[in-house]
Coordinates of C-alpha atoms in Angstrom, one line a residue:
X1 CA -0.2 -0.1 -0.1
X2 CA 1.1 3.1 -0.8
X3 CA 0.4 6.4 1.1
X4 CA 0.8 10.1 -0.7
X5 CA 1.1 13.0 1.7
X6 CA 1.5 16.7 1.3
X7 CA 5.3 16.4 0.2
X8 CA 4.6 13.7 -2.6
X9 CA 2.3 15.9 -4.5
X10 CA 3.2 18.0 -7.7
X11 CA 1.7 21.6 -7.0
X12 CA 2.3 22.9 -10.2
X13 CA -0.5 21.5 -12.6
X14 CA -3.4 23.3 -11.2
X15 CA -2.1 27.2 -11.1
X16 CA -3.8 28.0 -14.4
X17 CA -6.7 25.8 -14.2
X18 CA -10.0 26.1 -13.3
X19 CA -11.9 23.5 -11.4
X20 CA -15.9 23.4 -11.6
X21 CA -17.4 21.7 -8.4
X22 CA -21.0 20.4 -9.6
X23 CA -23.2 20.2 -6.6
X24 CA -23.1 22.3 -3.2
X25 CA -24.1 19.4 -0.8
X26 CA -21.9 18.2 2.1
X27 CA -19.3 17.1 0.2
X28 CA -19.6 19.8 -2.7
X29 CA -19.4 22.5 -0.3
X30 CA -16.8 20.9 1.7
X31 CA -14.2 20.2 -0.8
X32 CA -15.2 23.5 -3.0
X33 CA -14.4 25.5 -0.3
X34 CA -11.3 23.7 0.7
X35 CA -10.0 24.0 -2.7
X36 CA -10.8 27.6 -2.8
X37 CA -9.1 28.5 0.4
X38 CA -6.0 26.4 -0.8
X39 CA -5.8 29.1 -3.6
X40 CA -7.1 27.3 -6.3
X41 CA -9.6 28.7 -9.1
X42 CA -12.8 27.3 -8.2
X43 CA -16.5 27.8 -9.6
X44 CA -19.8 26.1 -8.4
X45 CA -22.1 24.8 -11.0
X46 CA -25.8 24.7 -10.1
X47 CA -29.3 24.5 -10.7
X48 CA -30.2 28.5 -11.2
X49 CA -32.6 29.1 -8.1
X50 CA -32.1 26.1 -6.2
X51 CA -31.4 26.0 -2.5
X52 CA -27.6 25.8 -2.7
X53 CA -27.3 28.5 -5.3
X54 CA -27.5 31.2 -2.6
X55 CA -25.7 29.3 -0.1
X56 CA -22.9 29.0 -2.2
X57 CA -22.8 32.8 -2.9
X58 CA -22.9 33.7 0.8
X59 CA -19.9 31.5 1.2
X60 CA -18.1 33.7 -1.3
X61 CA -18.0 31.2 -4.4
X62 CA -18.3 32.0 -7.9
X63 CA -21.7 30.3 -8.8
X64 CA -23.3 29.4 -12.1
X65 CA -25.3 27.1 -14.1
X66 CA -24.0 23.7 -14.5
X67 CA -23.5 24.6 -18.5
X68 CA -21.7 27.5 -17.8
X69 CA -19.2 25.9 -15.0
X70 CA -18.6 23.1 -17.5
X71 CA -17.8 25.0 -20.1
X72 CA -15.8 27.4 -18.3
X73 CA -13.8 24.9 -16.3
X74 CA -10.7 22.6 -17.1
X75 CA -11.6 20.0 -14.3
X76 CA -15.2 19.3 -13.8
X77 CA -15.5 17.7 -10.2
X78 CA -19.0 15.9 -10.3
X79 CA -20.4 15.6 -6.5
X80 CA -24.3 15.5 -7.1
X81 CA -26.0 12.2 -6.2
X82 CA -25.2 8.9 -7.9
X83 CA -28.6 8.4 -9.5
X84 CA -28.7 11.8 -11.2
X85 CA -25.1 12.1 -12.5
X86 CA -25.6 10.3 -15.9
X87 CA -28.5 12.6 -17.1
X88 CA -26.9 15.9 -15.7
X89 CA -23.8 14.7 -17.7
X90 CA -25.2 13.9 -21.1
X91 CA -27.4 16.9 -20.7
X92 CA -25.5 19.5 -19.4
X93 CA -21.6 18.7 -19.2
X94 CA -20.8 16.6 -22.1
X95 CA -21.5 19.0 -24.9
X96 CA -19.2 21.5 -23.1
X97 CA -16.2 19.5 -22.7
X98 CA -13.0 19.9 -24.6
X99 CA -9.9 17.6 -25.4
X100 CA -7.5 17.3 -22.4
X101 CA -10.4 18.3 -19.7
X102 CA -10.6 16.4 -16.7
X103 CA -13.8 14.6 -15.3
X104 CA -13.7 14.2 -11.5
X105 CA -15.9 12.2 -8.9
X106 CA -15.7 11.1 -5.3
X107 CA -17.4 8.0 -6.0
X108 CA -16.8 5.7 -8.9
X109 CA -20.3 4.2 -9.3
X110 CA -21.3 5.5 -12.6
X111 CA -18.2 5.2 -14.4
X112 CA -17.5 1.6 -13.0
X113 CA -21.0 0.7 -14.0
X114 CA -20.7 2.1 -17.5
X115 CA -23.5 4.8 -17.2
X116 CA -21.3 7.5 -17.7
X117 CA -19.2 7.3 -20.7
X118 CA -16.6 9.6 -21.2
X119 CA -14.8 10.6 -24.4
X120 CA -11.1 9.2 -24.7
X121 CA -9.6 12.5 -24.9
X122 CA -10.7 13.5 -21.3
X123 CA -8.9 12.4 -18.2
X124 CA -11.2 10.3 -15.5
X125 CA -10.2 10.6 -12.2
X126 CA -11.4 10.3 -8.5
X127 CA -10.4 11.9 -5.0
X128 CA -12.6 10.1 -2.5
X129 CA -12.7 11.6 1.3
X130 CA -13.4 8.7 3.7
X131 CA -15.7 10.7 5.8
X132 CA -18.5 13.2 5.3
X133 CA -18.1 16.4 3.7
X134 CA -18.9 18.5 7.1
X135 CA -15.9 16.8 8.4
X136 CA -13.6 17.4 5.1
X137 CA -14.4 21.0 6.0
X138 CA -13.9 20.6 9.8
X139 CA -10.5 18.9 9.9
X140 CA -9.3 21.5 7.2
X141 CA -10.1 24.6 9.3
X142 CA -8.3 22.7 12.2
X143 CA -5.0 22.5 10.2
X144 CA -5.6 18.9 9.4
X145 CA -7.7 16.4 7.2
X146 CA -9.4 13.1 6.8
X147 CA -7.6 10.2 4.8
X148 CA -8.8 9.5 1.1
X149 CA -8.2 7.4 -1.9
X150 CA -7.3 8.6 -5.4
X151 CA -7.7 6.9 -8.5
X152 CA -7.2 7.2 -12.3
X153 CA -9.6 5.6 -14.8
X154 CA -8.5 7.3 -17.9
X155 CA -5.1 9.2 -18.2
X156 CA -5.5 11.1 -21.5
X157 CA -2.9 14.1 -20.9
X158 CA -0.3 12.1 -19.4
X159 CA -0.5 13.9 -16.0
X160 CA -3.8 12.7 -14.8
X161 CA -2.5 11.5 -11.2
X162 CA -0.9 15.1 -11.0
X163 CA -4.0 16.8 -11.3
X164 CA -6.0 14.4 -9.2
X165 CA -3.4 14.5 -6.5
X166 CA -3.0 18.3 -6.3
X167 CA -6.9 18.1 -6.0
X168 CA -6.5 15.9 -3.0
X169 CA -4.0 18.0 -1.2
X170 CA -6.1 21.3 -1.6
X171 CA -9.0 19.4 -0.3
X172 CA -6.7 18.5 2.7
X173 CA -7.0 14.9 2.0
X174 CA -2.9 14.3 1.8
X175 CA -2.3 15.9 5.1
X176 CA -3.8 12.3 6.5
X177 CA -2.8 10.5 3.8
X178 CA -4.5 9.3 0.5
X179 CA -4.5 5.6 -0.8
X180 CA -4.3 4.8 -4.4
X181 CA -7.1 2.5 -5.6
X182 CA -9.1 1.9 -8.6
X183 CA -12.7 2.8 -9.6
X184 CA -13.7 -1.2 -9.3
X185 CA -12.2 -1.4 -6.0
X186 CA -13.5 1.6 -4.6
X187 CA -16.9 1.3 -5.9
X188 CA -17.4 -2.5 -5.0
X189 CA -15.8 -2.0 -1.7
X190 CA -18.1 1.2 -0.8
X191 CA -21.4 -0.3 -1.7
X192 CA -20.4 -3.5 0.3
X193 CA -19.4 -1.7 3.3
X194 CA -22.5 0.2 3.1
X195 CA -25.1 -2.8 2.5
X196 CA -23.6 -5.4 4.6
X197 CA -22.0 -3.4 7.7
X198 CA -22.0 -0.1 8.2
X199 CA -25.9 1.0 7.2
X200 CA -27.7 -2.2 6.5
X201 CA -25.7 -4.7 8.4
X202 CA -25.3 -2.4 11.8
X203 CA -29.0 -1.2 11.7
X204 CA -30.4 -4.6 11.2
X205 CA -27.9 -5.9 14.2
X206 CA -29.0 -3.0 16.3
X207 CA -32.9 -3.7 15.7
X208 CA -32.7 -7.5 16.1
X209 CA -31.1 -6.9 19.8
X210 CA -33.4 -4.3 20.7
X211 CA -36.5 -6.4 19.4
X212 CA -34.9 -9.5 21.5
X213 CA -35.2 -7.6 24.5
X214 CA -38.4 -5.9 24.2
X215 CA -40.3 -9.2 23.2
X216 CA -38.5 -11.0 26.3
X217 CA -40.5 -8.0 28.5
X218 CA -37.7 -5.7 29.3
X219 CA -38.6 -1.9 29.1
X220 CA -38.2 -0.6 25.6
X221 CA -36.1 2.5 26.9
X222 CA -33.5 -0.1 28.4
X223 CA -33.3 -1.7 25.3
X224 CA -32.6 1.2 23.3
X225 CA -30.0 2.3 25.7
X226 CA -28.2 -1.0 25.7
X227 CA -28.4 -1.9 21.8
X228 CA -28.3 1.4 19.9
X229 CA -27.3 4.4 22.2
X230 CA -23.9 2.8 23.5
X231 CA -23.0 1.7 20.0
X232 CA -21.1 4.9 19.4
X233 CA -19.2 4.5 22.5
X234 CA -17.8 1.4 21.5
X235 CA -17.4 2.3 17.9
X236 CA -15.4 5.3 18.6
X237 CA -13.1 3.0 20.8
X238 CA -12.4 1.1 17.7
X239 CA -12.0 3.9 15.7
X240 CA -9.4 5.3 17.7
X241 CA -7.5 2.5 18.1
X242 CA -8.8 -0.9 16.9
X243 CA -10.5 -4.0 18.6
X244 CA -7.6 -4.3 20.9
X245 CA -8.1 -0.9 22.5
X246 CA -12.2 -1.5 22.7
X247 CA -11.4 -4.7 24.4
X248 CA -9.2 -3.1 26.9
X249 CA -11.6 -0.4 27.9
X250 CA -14.7 -2.7 28.3
X251 CA -15.1 -5.0 31.4
X252 CA -13.6 -8.4 31.9
X253 CA -17.3 -9.7 31.8
X254 CA -17.9 -7.7 28.3
X255 CA -15.0 -9.2 26.7
X256 CA -15.4 -12.7 27.9
X257 CA -19.1 -12.5 26.6
X258 CA -18.4 -10.8 23.4
X259 CA -15.7 -13.0 22.5
X260 CA -17.2 -16.4 23.3
X261 CA -20.7 -15.6 21.9
X262 CA -20.3 -13.4 18.9
X263 CA -20.3 -16.0 16.3
X264 CA -23.3 -17.2 17.3
X265 CA -24.9 -13.9 16.0
X266 CA -22.5 -13.3 13.0
X267 CA -22.6 -17.1 11.7
X268 CA -21.0 -18.9 9.0
X269 CA -24.6 -18.3 7.2
X270 CA -24.2 -14.5 7.7
X271 CA -20.8 -14.5 5.9
X272 CA -22.4 -16.3 3.0
X273 CA -25.2 -13.9 2.8
X274 CA -22.3 -10.8 2.6
X275 CA -20.7 -12.7 -0.4
X276 CA -24.0 -13.1 -2.0
X277 CA -24.6 -9.2 -1.5
X278 CA -21.1 -8.9 -2.9
X279 CA -21.6 -10.6 -6.0
X280 CA -24.9 -8.7 -6.6
X281 CA -22.5 -5.5 -6.5
X282 CA -20.0 -6.9 -8.6
X283 CA -22.4 -8.3 -11.3
X284 CA -24.6 -5.2 -11.6
X285 CA -27.7 -6.7 -9.9
X286 CA -27.7 -3.9 -7.6
X287 CA -27.2 -1.0 -9.7
X288 CA -29.7 -2.2 -12.1
X289 CA -32.4 -2.4 -9.2
X290 CA -31.1 1.1 -7.9
X291 CA -31.6 2.8 -11.4
X292 CA -35.0 1.1 -11.9
X293 CA -36.1 2.4 -8.6
X294 CA -34.6 6.0 -9.1
X295 CA -36.2 6.1 -12.7
X296 CA -39.8 5.2 -11.1
X297 CA -39.6 7.7 -8.4
X298 CA -38.1 5.5 -5.8
X299 CA -41.2 3.4 -4.7
X300 CA -39.0 0.8 -3.0
X301 CA -36.7 3.2 -1.4
X302 CA -39.8 5.5 0.2
X303 CA -41.7 2.2 1.3
X304 CA -38.8 1.0 3.2
X305 CA -38.1 4.5 4.4
X306 CA -41.7 4.7 5.7
X307 CA -41.3 1.3 7.3
X308 CA -38.2 2.3 9.1
X309 CA -39.9 5.4 10.4
X310 CA -42.6 3.2 12.1
X311 CA -40.2 0.9 13.8
X312 CA -40.8 1.0 17.8
X313 CA -36.9 1.6 18.4
X314 CA -37.4 4.9 16.3
X315 CA -40.1 6.1 18.5
X316 CA -38.3 5.0 21.5
X317 CA -35.0 6.6 20.5
X318 CA -36.6 9.8 19.5
X319 CA -38.3 10.0 22.8
X320 CA -34.9 9.3 24.9
X321 CA -32.9 11.4 22.8
X322 CA -35.1 14.2 23.1
X323 CA -35.5 13.7 27.2
X324 CA -32.1 13.3 27.5
X325 CA -31.1 16.7 25.4
X326 CA -29.0 14.9 22.7
X327 CA -31.7 16.1 20.2
X328 CA -34.0 18.9 19.8
X329 CA -37.8 18.5 19.8
X330 CA -39.4 19.4 16.5

């Protein structure tokens, strides 16, 4: 594994380049402001009259339509949701490209699954912060940064890596370290992590534990504290120094019980199911399902979202968070 830091970056390639950040959500705002504060020429491409338009202007950035930004820029950094990137690229960006331009992403989804096809005379690069846009901005302002990834899918100019690495430095990623990867590796591992562990797997585990305690007659509030509230405390310990740090900080009772019982929760069958999830990512099954749902106004997603909001753990959790001052009452 090769990690790239500030001193590894050639900082001469972007001096006369304009970077268009398309989108001004969490990542768009964080990355655009960091690059701007690092001295790069940044414009923001947005839908005129949208909610982000005035916000970006208030932040002191040069704002224009997506078409205008794409035409003006040498590098177009696309940070809008995955499901709308293809349409925006085809209708507002593609016709404004010139040979030698760079198309940049922070997630390889649309390139890896061939939803976006970039002309051969255009660079295709990626810089991907391993954290939310708010943290990208917060850590930059604190004088540090968060780790990130860099990947080159298409090097039309011969210096695509230099372009991407200088962008990563301007965002603050090389302060912490940037790992070189590929669009395929980043996309497939990212989707798997979200589905099987970080978002899907974790919420299913918490919900199953909560329901087990409630069904056994324990107070829902006690069940919530034990299976959900304390999750952050444990994850923070693992984040800081790994599993060993977490086991060191919990009681011997917790360590013995956890180490001797965990394989009965995450069984060999669960791991086999994870392998199936990974196969569905690799062979395009998931991307097809997601595209169909997005193209039909998200009937599956909105149904799942509604059902999740009606879960007992959600109502109990909201009540407790409000009572403990962790969440403001609406």
